[in-house]
Coordinates of C-alpha atoms in Angstrom, one line a residue:
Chain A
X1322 CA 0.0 0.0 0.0
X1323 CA 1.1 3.2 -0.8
X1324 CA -1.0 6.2 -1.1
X1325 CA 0.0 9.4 -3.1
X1326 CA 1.8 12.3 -1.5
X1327 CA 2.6 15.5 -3.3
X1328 CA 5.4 17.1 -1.4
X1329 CA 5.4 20.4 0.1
X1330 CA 8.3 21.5 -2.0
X1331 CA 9.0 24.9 -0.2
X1332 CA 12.8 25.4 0.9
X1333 CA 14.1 21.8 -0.7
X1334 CA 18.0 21.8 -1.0
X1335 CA 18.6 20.0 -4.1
X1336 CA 21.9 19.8 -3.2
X1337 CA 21.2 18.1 -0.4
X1338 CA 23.3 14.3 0.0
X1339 CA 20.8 11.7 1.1
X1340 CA 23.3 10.0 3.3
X1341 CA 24.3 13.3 4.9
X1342 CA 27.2 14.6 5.4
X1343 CA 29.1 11.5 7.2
X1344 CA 32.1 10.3 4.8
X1345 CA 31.4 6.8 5.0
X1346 CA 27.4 6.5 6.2
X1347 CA 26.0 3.4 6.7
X1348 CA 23.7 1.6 3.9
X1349 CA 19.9 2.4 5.2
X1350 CA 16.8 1.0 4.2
X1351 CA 15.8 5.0 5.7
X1352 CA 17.7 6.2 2.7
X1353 CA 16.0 3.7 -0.3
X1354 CA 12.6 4.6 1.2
X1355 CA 13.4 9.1 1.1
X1356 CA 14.7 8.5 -2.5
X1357 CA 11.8 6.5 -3.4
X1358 CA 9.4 8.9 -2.0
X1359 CA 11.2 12.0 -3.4
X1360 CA 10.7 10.5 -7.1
X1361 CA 7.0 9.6 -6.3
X1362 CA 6.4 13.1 -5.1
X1363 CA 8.1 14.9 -7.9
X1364 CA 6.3 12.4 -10.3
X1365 CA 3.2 13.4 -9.0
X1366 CA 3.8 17.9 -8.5
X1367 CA 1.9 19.0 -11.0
X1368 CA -0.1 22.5 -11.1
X1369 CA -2.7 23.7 -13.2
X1370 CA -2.5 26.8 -14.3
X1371 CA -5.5 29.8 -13.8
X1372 CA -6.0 30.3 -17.5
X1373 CA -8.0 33.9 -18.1
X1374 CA -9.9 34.0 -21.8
X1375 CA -13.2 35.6 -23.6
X1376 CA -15.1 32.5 -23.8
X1377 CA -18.7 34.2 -23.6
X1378 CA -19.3 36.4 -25.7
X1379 CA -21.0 35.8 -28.8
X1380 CA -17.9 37.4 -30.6
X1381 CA -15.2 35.4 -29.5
X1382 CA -17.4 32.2 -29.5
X1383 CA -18.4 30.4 -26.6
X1384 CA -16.5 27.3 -26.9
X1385 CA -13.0 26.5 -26.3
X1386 CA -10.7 23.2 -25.8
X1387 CA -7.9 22.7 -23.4
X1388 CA -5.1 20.2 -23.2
X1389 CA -4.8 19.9 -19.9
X1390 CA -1.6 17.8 -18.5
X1391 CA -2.4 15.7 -15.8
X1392 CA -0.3 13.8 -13.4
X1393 CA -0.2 10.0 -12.3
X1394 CA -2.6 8.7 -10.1
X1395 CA -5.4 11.4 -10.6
X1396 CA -8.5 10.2 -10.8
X1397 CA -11.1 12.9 -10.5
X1398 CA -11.1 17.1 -10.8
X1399 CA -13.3 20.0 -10.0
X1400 CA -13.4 22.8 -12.4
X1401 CA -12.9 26.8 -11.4
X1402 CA -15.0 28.2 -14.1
X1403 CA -15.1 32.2 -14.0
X1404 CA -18.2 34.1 -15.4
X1405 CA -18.8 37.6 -16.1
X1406 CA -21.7 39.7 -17.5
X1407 CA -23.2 43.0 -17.4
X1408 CA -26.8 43.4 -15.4
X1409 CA -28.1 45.4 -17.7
X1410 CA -30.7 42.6 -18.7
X1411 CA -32.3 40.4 -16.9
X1412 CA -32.4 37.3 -18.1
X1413 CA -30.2 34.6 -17.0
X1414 CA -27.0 33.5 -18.3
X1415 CA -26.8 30.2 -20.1
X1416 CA -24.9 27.6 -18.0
X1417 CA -21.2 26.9 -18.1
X1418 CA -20.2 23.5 -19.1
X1419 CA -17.1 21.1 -18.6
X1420 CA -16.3 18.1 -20.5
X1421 CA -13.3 15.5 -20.5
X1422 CA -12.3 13.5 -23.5
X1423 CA -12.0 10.8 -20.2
X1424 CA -15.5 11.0 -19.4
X1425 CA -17.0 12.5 -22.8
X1426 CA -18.7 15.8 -24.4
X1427 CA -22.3 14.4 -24.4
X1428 CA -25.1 16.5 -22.8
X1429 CA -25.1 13.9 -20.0
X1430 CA -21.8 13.7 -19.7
X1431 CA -20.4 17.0 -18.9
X1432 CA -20.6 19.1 -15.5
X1433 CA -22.8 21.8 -15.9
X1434 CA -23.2 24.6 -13.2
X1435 CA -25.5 27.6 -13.5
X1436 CA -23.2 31.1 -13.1
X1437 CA -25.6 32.9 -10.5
X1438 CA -25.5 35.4 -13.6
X1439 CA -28.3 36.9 -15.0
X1440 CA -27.8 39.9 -17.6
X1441 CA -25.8 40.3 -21.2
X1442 CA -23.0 38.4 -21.4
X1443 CA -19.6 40.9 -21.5
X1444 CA -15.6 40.8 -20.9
X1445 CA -15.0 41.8 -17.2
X1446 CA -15.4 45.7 -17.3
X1447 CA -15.1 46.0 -21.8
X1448 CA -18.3 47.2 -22.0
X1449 CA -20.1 50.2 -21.3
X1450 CA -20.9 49.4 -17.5
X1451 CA -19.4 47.6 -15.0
X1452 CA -19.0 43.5 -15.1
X1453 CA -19.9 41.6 -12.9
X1454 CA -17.3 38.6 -12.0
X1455 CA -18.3 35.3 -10.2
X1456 CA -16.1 32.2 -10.0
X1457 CA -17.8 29.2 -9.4
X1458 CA -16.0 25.6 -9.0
X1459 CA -17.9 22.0 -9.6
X1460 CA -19.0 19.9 -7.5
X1461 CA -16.9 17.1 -6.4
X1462 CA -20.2 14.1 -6.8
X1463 CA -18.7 11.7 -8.6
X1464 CA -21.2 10.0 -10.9
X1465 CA -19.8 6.5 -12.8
X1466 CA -21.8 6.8 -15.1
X1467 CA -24.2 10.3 -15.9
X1468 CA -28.0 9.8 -17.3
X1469 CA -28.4 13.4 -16.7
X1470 CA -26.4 16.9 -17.2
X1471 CA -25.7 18.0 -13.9
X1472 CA -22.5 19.1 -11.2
X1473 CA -20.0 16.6 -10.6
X1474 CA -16.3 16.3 -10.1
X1475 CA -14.7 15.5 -13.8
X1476 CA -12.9 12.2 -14.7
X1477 CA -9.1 12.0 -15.5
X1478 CA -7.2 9.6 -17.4
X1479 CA -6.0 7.6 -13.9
X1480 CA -2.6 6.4 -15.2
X1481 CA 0.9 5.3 -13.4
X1482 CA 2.0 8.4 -15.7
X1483 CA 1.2 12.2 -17.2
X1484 CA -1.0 12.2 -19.9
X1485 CA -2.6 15.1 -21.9
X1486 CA -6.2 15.4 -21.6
X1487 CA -8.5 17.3 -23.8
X1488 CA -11.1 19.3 -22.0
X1489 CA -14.2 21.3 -23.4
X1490 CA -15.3 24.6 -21.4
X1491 CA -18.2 26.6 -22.8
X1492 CA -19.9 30.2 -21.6
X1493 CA -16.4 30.6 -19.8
X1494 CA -13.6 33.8 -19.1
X1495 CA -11.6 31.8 -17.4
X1496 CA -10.8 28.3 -16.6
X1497 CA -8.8 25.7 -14.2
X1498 CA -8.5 22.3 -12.5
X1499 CA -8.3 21.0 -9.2
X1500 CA -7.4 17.4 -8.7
X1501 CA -9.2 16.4 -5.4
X1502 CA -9.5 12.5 -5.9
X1503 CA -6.6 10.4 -6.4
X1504 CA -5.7 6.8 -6.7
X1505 CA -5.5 5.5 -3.2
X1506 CA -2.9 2.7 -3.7
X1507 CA 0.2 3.8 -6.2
X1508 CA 1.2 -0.1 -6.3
X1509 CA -2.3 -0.9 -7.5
X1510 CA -2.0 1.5 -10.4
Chain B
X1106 CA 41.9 -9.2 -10.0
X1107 CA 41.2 -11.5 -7.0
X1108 CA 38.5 -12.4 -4.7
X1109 CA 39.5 -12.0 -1.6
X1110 CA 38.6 -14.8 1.3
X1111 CA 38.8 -14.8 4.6
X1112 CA 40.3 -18.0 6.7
X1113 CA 38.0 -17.2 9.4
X1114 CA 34.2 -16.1 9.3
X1115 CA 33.6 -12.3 10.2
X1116 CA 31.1 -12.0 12.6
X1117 CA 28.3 -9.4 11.4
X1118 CA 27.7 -7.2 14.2
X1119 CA 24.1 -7.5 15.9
X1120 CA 23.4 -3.6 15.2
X1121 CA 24.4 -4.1 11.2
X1122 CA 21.6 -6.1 11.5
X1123 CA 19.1 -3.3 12.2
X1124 CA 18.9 -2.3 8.9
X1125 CA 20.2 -4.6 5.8
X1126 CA 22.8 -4.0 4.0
X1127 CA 21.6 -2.9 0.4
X1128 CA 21.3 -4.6 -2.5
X1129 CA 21.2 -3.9 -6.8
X1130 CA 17.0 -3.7 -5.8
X1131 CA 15.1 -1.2 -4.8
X1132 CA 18.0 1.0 -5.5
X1133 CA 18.2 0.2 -9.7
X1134 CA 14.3 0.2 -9.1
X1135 CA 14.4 4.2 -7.9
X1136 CA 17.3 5.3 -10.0
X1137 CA 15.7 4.0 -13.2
X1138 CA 12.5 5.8 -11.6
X1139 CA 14.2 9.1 -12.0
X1140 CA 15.5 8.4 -15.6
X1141 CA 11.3 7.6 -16.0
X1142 CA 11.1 11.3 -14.7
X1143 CA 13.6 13.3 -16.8
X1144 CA 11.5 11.7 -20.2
X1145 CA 8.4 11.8 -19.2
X1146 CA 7.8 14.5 -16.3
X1147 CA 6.1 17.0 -18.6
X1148 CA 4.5 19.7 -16.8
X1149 CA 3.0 22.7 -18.4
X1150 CA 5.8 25.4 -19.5
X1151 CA 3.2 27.4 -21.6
X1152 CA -0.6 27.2 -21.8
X1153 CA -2.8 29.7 -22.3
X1154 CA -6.0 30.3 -24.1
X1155 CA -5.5 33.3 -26.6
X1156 CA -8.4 36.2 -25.9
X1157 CA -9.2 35.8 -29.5
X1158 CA -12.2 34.8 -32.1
X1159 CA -13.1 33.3 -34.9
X1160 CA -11.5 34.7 -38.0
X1161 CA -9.2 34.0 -40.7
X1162 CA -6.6 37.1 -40.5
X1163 CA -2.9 36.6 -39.2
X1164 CA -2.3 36.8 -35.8
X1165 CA 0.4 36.2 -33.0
X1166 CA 0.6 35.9 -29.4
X1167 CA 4.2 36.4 -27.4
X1168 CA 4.8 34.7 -23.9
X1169 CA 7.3 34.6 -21.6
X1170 CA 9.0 31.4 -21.1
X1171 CA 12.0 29.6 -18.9
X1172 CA 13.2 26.8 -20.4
X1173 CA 14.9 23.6 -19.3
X1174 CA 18.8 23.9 -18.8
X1175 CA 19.2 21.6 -20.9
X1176 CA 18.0 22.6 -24.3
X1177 CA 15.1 20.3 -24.5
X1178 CA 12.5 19.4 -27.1
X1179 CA 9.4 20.3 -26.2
X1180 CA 6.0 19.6 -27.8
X1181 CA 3.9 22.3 -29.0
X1182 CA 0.0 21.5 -29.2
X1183 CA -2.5 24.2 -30.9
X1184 CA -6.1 23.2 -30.6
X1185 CA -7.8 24.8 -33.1
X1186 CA -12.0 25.4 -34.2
X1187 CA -12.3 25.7 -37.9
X1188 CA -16.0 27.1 -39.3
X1189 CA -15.1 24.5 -42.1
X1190 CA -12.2 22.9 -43.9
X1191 CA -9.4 24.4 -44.4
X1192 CA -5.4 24.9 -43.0
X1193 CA -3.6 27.4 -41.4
X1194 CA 0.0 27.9 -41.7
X1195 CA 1.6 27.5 -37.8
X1196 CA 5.1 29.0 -36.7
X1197 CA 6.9 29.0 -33.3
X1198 CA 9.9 31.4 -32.9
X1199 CA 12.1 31.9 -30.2
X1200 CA 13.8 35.5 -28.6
X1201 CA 16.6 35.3 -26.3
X1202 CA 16.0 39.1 -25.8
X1203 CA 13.2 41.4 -23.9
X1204 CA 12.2 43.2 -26.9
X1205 CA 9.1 41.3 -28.6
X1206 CA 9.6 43.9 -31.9
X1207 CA 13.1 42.1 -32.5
X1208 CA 15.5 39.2 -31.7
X1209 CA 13.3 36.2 -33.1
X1210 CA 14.8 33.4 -34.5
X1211 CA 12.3 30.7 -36.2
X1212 CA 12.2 27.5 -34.5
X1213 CA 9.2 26.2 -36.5
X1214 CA 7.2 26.4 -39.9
X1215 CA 5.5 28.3 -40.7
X1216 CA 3.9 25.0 -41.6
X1217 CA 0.8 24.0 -42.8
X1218 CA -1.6 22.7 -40.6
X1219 CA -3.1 19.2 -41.5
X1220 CA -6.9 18.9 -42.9
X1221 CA -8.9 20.9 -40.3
X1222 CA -12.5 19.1 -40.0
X1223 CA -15.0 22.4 -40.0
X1224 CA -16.8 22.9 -36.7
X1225 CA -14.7 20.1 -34.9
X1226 CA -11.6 20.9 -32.3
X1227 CA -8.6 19.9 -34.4
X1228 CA -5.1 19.2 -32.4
X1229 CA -2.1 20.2 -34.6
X1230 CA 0.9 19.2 -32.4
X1231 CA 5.1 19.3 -33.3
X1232 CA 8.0 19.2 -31.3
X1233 CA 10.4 22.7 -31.2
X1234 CA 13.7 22.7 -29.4
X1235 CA 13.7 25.7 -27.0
X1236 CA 17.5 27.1 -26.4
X1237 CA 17.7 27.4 -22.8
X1238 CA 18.2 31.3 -22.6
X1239 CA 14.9 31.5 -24.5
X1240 CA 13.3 34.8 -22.8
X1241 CA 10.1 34.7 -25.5
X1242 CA 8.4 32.5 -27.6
X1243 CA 6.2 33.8 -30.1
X1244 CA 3.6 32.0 -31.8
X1245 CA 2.1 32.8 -35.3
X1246 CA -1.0 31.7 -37.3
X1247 CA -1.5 33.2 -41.0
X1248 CA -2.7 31.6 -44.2
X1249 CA -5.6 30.6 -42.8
X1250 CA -8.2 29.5 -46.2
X1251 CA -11.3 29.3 -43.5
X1252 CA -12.0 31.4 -40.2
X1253 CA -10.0 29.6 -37.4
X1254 CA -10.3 30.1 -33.4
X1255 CA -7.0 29.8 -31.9
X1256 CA -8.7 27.7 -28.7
X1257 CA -5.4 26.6 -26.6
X1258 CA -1.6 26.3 -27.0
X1259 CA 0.1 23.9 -25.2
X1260 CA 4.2 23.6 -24.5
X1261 CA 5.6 20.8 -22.5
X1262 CA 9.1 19.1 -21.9
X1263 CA 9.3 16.2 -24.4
X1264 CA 12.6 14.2 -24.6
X1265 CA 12.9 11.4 -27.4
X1266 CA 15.2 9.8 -24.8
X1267 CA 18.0 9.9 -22.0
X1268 CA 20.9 10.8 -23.7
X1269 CA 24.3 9.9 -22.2
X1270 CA 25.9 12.4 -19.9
X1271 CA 25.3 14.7 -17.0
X1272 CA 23.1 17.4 -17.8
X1273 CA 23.1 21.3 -17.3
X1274 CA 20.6 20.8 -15.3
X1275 CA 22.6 18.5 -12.7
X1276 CA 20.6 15.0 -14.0
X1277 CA 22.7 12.4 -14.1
X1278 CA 21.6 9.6 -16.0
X1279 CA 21.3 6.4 -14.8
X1280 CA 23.3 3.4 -16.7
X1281 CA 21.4 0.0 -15.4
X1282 CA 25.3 -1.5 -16.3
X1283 CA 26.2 -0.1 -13.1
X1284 CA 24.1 -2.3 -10.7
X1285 CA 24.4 -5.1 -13.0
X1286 CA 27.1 -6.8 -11.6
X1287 CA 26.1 -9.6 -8.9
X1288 CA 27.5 -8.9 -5.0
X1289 CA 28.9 -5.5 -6.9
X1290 CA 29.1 -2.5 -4.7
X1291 CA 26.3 0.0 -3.9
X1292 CA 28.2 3.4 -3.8
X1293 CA 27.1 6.4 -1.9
X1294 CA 26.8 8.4 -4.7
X1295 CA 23.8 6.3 -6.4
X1296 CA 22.0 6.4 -3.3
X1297 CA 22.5 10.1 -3.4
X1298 CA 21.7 10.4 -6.7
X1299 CA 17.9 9.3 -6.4
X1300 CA 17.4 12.9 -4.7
X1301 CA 19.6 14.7 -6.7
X1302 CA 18.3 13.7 -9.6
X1303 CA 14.4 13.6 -8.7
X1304 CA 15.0 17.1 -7.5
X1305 CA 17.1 18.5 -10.7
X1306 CA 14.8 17.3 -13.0
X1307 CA 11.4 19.0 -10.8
X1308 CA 13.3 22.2 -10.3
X1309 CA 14.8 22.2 -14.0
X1310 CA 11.0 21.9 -15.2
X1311 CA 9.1 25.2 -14.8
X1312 CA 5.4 24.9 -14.6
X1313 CA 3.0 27.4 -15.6
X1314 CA 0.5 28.8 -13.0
X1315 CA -1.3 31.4 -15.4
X1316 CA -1.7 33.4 -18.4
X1317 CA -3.9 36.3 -20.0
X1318 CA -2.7 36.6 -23.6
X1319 CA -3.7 38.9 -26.3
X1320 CA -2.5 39.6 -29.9
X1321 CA 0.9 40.7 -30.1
X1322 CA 0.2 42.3 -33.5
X1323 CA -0.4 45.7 -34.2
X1324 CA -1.5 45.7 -37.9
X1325 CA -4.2 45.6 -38.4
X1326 CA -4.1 47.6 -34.9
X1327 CA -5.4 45.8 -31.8
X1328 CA -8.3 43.9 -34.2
X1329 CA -9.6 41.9 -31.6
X1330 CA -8.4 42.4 -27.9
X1331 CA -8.9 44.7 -24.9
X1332 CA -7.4 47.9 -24.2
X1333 CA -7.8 50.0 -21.2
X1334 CA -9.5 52.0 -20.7
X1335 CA -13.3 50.5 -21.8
X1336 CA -15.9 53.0 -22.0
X1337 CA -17.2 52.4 -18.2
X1338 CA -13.4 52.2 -16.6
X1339 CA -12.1 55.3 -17.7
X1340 CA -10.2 57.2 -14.8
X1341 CA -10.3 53.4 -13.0
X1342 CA -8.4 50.1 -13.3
X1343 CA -9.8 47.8 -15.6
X1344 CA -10.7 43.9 -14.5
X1345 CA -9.0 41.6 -17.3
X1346 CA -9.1 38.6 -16.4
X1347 CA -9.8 36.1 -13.2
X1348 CA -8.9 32.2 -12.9
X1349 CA -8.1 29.6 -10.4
X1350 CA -4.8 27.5 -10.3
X1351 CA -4.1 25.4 -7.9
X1352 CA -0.3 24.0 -6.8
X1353 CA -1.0 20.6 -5.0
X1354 CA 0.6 20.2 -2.0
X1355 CA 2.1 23.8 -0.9
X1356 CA 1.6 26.0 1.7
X1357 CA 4.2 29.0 -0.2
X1358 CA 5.6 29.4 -3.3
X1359 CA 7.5 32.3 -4.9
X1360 CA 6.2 33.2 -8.3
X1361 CA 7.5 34.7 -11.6
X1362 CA 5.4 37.2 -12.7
X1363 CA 6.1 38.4 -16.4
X1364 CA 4.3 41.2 -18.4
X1365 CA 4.2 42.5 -22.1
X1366 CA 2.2 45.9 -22.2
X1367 CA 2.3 49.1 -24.0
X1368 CA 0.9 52.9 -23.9
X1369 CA -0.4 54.7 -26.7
X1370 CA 1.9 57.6 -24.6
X1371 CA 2.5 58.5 -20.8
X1372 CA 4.2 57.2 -17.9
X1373 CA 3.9 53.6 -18.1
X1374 CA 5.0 52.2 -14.6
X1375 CA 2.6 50.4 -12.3
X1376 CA 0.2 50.1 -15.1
X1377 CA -0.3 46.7 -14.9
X1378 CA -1.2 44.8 -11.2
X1379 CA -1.9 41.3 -10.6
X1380 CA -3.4 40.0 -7.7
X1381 CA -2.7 36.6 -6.1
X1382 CA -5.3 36.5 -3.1
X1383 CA -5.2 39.4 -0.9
X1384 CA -1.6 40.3 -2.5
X1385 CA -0.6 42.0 -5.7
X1386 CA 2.4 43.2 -7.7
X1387 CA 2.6 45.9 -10.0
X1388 CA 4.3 45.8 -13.3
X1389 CA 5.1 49.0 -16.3
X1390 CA 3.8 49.1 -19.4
X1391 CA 6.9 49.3 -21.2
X1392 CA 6.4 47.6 -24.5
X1393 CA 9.6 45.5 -23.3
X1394 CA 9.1 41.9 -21.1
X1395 CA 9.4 43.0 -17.2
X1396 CA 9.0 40.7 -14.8
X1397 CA 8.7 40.7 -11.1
X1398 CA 8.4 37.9 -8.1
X1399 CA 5.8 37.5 -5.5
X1400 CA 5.7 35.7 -2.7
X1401 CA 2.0 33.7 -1.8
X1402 CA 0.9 31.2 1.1
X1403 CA -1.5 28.7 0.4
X1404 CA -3.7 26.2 2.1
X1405 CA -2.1 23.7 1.4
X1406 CA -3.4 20.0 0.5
X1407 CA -4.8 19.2 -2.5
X1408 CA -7.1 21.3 -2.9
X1409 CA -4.2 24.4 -2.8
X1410 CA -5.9 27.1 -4.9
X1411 CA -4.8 30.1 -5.8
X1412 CA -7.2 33.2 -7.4
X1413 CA -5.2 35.1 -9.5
X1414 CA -6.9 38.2 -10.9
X1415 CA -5.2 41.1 -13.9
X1416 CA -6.1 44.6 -13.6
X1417 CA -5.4 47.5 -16.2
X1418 CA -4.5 51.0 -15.6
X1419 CA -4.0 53.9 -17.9
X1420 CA -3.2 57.6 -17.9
X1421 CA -5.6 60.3 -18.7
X1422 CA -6.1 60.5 -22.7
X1423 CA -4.0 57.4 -22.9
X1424 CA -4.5 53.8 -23.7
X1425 CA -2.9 50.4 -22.1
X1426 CA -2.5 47.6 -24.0
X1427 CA -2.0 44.2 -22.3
X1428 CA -0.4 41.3 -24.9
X1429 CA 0.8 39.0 -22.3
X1430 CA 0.9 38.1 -18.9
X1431 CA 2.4 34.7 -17.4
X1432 CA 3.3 33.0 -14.0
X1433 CA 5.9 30.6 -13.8
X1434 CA 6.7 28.6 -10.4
X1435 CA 10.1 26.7 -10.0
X1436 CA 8.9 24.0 -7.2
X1437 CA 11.2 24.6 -4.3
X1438 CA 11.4 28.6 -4.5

């Protein structure tokens, strides 16, 4: 059994020896399992980035697809999804959407989530009055298999390494990922 | 050569006992672990989502970048929305300088992209070698023969293969030859080297924590971007932009924060301020690349978000222009 860690890499001394400073340190198991960890940890540190875009306005289109790079061992995401419109109008926005190629682009498959928006859809503060901003994140449900659109945490490609995974975000400014479920056993991967 | 043999047994110590001695395994195990690492550990050096829409004119987006040490390959991806079928030529250049108006050198193309299926996501994806003193990287459509959206460009580390000898970077490959040997001897320095080389290769490998990028062009001038200030924001900073990353696992991290802006005229320092939480830098609008760092706690876990939000000044009677903004983190500052 061994369940993921990412590090907190904050102040790490690459240079560092493993064996310390001691000329002639004794072999230690100590020292197989830090080295072992260290790669699994670095294996495993990967962010994702805040990515700020027009995605929802009717003149830069309302669609756009991400290649997101996703580390070992992840199995599930919640999406950041950033809105912004004017209330000048009353109507309510259309709702954001996020797909994964790992868990498909059908109506039911994708995470939908309402803004909390109502009015014309603008770019922050472009227009001619204020915007108003909201960032809303998914939910973190996770549904095996979705007969229905609705909020849940996205699938990933869980692997024993990175992969590239295509994502679809719709009625969207701005955009990122959160891994919150991983694989609990590494050696089972 | 002999194999030297004792007339009399040596007695092993109880305490030796406390922890085996080692052995070719787990230790080849790990060290070829970190070879696995320098090919394949492939985080983000460039991804953003260019503030663009659909049309079919030339256009190109400049970010900031910090490549590997090493002068590696990296593969580009473009993710690109056609209306219908058609190509666009790609090109990927590279500036070892500040000044986006001069300094590039091509890297890539321009090359045609392949079929692209009208009203479908197409990937077009290539590998460019980025020099390591790389400052810039620009990145050009043109010759587009149907209206294109530019949805995504992707960068990351890509190495064919491990390539003998120690690397810029401080890697030092691992040769399986050198625990091959039966009752051969375990030095200190491959032990060490599992950390030393996890950690060059994660600290060589900077990862991308956001981006706001706008057309670099200015012909035909500024045809589809933001510029402050908007008719409401005059006399007032102008909201740009507002995402969520997230940096599993940390509770601080100094950031790179690097900026591309210009003034139609004016003073142009502190024109442009981005916010990490409750903290904030300010960068000038000098029409050069000016970067600053920024030091941010997070919560930690998992779940270790950070809002990042861009905000535009101006000058009376003058205009800001934002092309590019980018965060870079080197895990461990």
């Amino acid at each position: 059994m061994k369940a993921p860690n990412v590090p907190n890499w904050k102040g790490i001394q690459p240079a560092l020896a493993l064996t310390g400073s001691g000329v002639t340190p004794p072999a230690s198991v100590s020292f197989l399992v830090t080295g072992n960890d260290l790669g699994l940890g670095v294996a495993l540190t990967y962010a994702q980035p805040a990515l700020m875009f027009e995605g929802n306005t009717a003149a830069s289109g309302t669609s756009r697809q991400i290649g997101a790079v996703i580390g070992p061992a992840a199995q599930y995401a919640r999406a950041f999804v950033t809105r912004c419109g004017t209330a000048a109008y009353s109507a309510p926005q259309a709702a954001a959407t996020v797909g994964t190629a790992t868990g498909g682009f059908g109506a039911n498959d994708v995470a939908t989530f309402p803004s909390g928006l109502s009015g014309a859809e603008t770019y922050f503060d472009t227009g001619s009055v204020p915007g108003v901003v909201a960032v809303t994140v998914s939910g973190d449900k996770v549904v095996a298999s979705p007969v229905a659109p609705g909020d849940r945490a996205l699938p990933l490609p869980e692997g024993p390494s990175s992969s590239i995974l295509d994502v679809e975000v719709t009625n969207a400014a701005g955009f990122g990922l959160c891994v919150v479920f991983w694989s609990p056993d590494l050696e089972a991967l | 050569m002999a194999i030297p043999t004792p007339s009399s047994l040596a007695v092993i110590k109880s305490p030796t006992w406390v922890q085996p001695p080692m052995a070719a395994n787990p230790l080849d195990t790990v060290l070829q672990n970190t070879n696995h690492l320098y090919r394949y550990f492939c985080p983000a050096l460039i991804s953003f989502v260019p503030i663009d829409g659909p049309a079919s004119r030339s256009r190109s987006y400049v970010v900031a970048v910090a490549p590997s040490a090493d002068g590696l390959a990296y593969t580009f991806e473009h993710r690109i929305l056609a209306a219908t079928t058609g190509t666009v030529d790609v090109k990927v250049e590279t500036n070892t300088g500040t000044d986006p108006t001069t300094g590039w050198s091509t890297a890539y193309g321009p090359t045609t992209s392949g079929s692209l299926t009208g009203g479908s996501w197409s990937l077009e994806a290539h590998s460019v070698t980025l020099p390591a003193n790389a400052r810039l990287v620009r990145v050009s459509y043109s010759g587009a023969t149907v209206t294109v959206t530019i949805g995504h460009v992707l960068a990351y580390p890509d190495p064919s293969s491990v390539s003998a000898g120690i690397k810029a970077c401080g890697f030092r490959p691992y040769d399986g030859a050198l625990l091959a040997m039966t009752g051969g001897p375990v030095t200190v320095e491959l032990v060490d080297r599992m950390r030393t080389n996890a950690l060059a290769v994660l600290r060589d490998r900077r990862q991308v924590i956001a981006s706001l990028v706008q057309q670099q062009d200015n012909s035909p001038p500024w045809s589809f971007g933001y510029a402050a200030p908007s008719a409401w924001s005059s006399g007032q900073p102008m909201r740009l932009g507002k995402a969520v990353a997230t940096l599993p696992g940390q509770t601080n991290a100094i950031l790179d924060v690097y900026v591309i802006a210009s003034v139609s005229g004016g003073a142009t320092a502190d024109l442009i301020e981005v916010m990490f939480g409750s903290s904030s830098v300010k960068l000038a609008a000098t029409g050069l690349l000016v970067s600053t760092t920024i030091s941010v706690d997070l919560p930690g876990g998992a779940a270790s978000t950070l809002p990042i939000e861009v905000r535009v000044r101006h000058t009376t009677a003058n205009t800001t222009y934002l092309q590019s903004m980018v965060v870079l983190w080197r895990p461990g500052d």
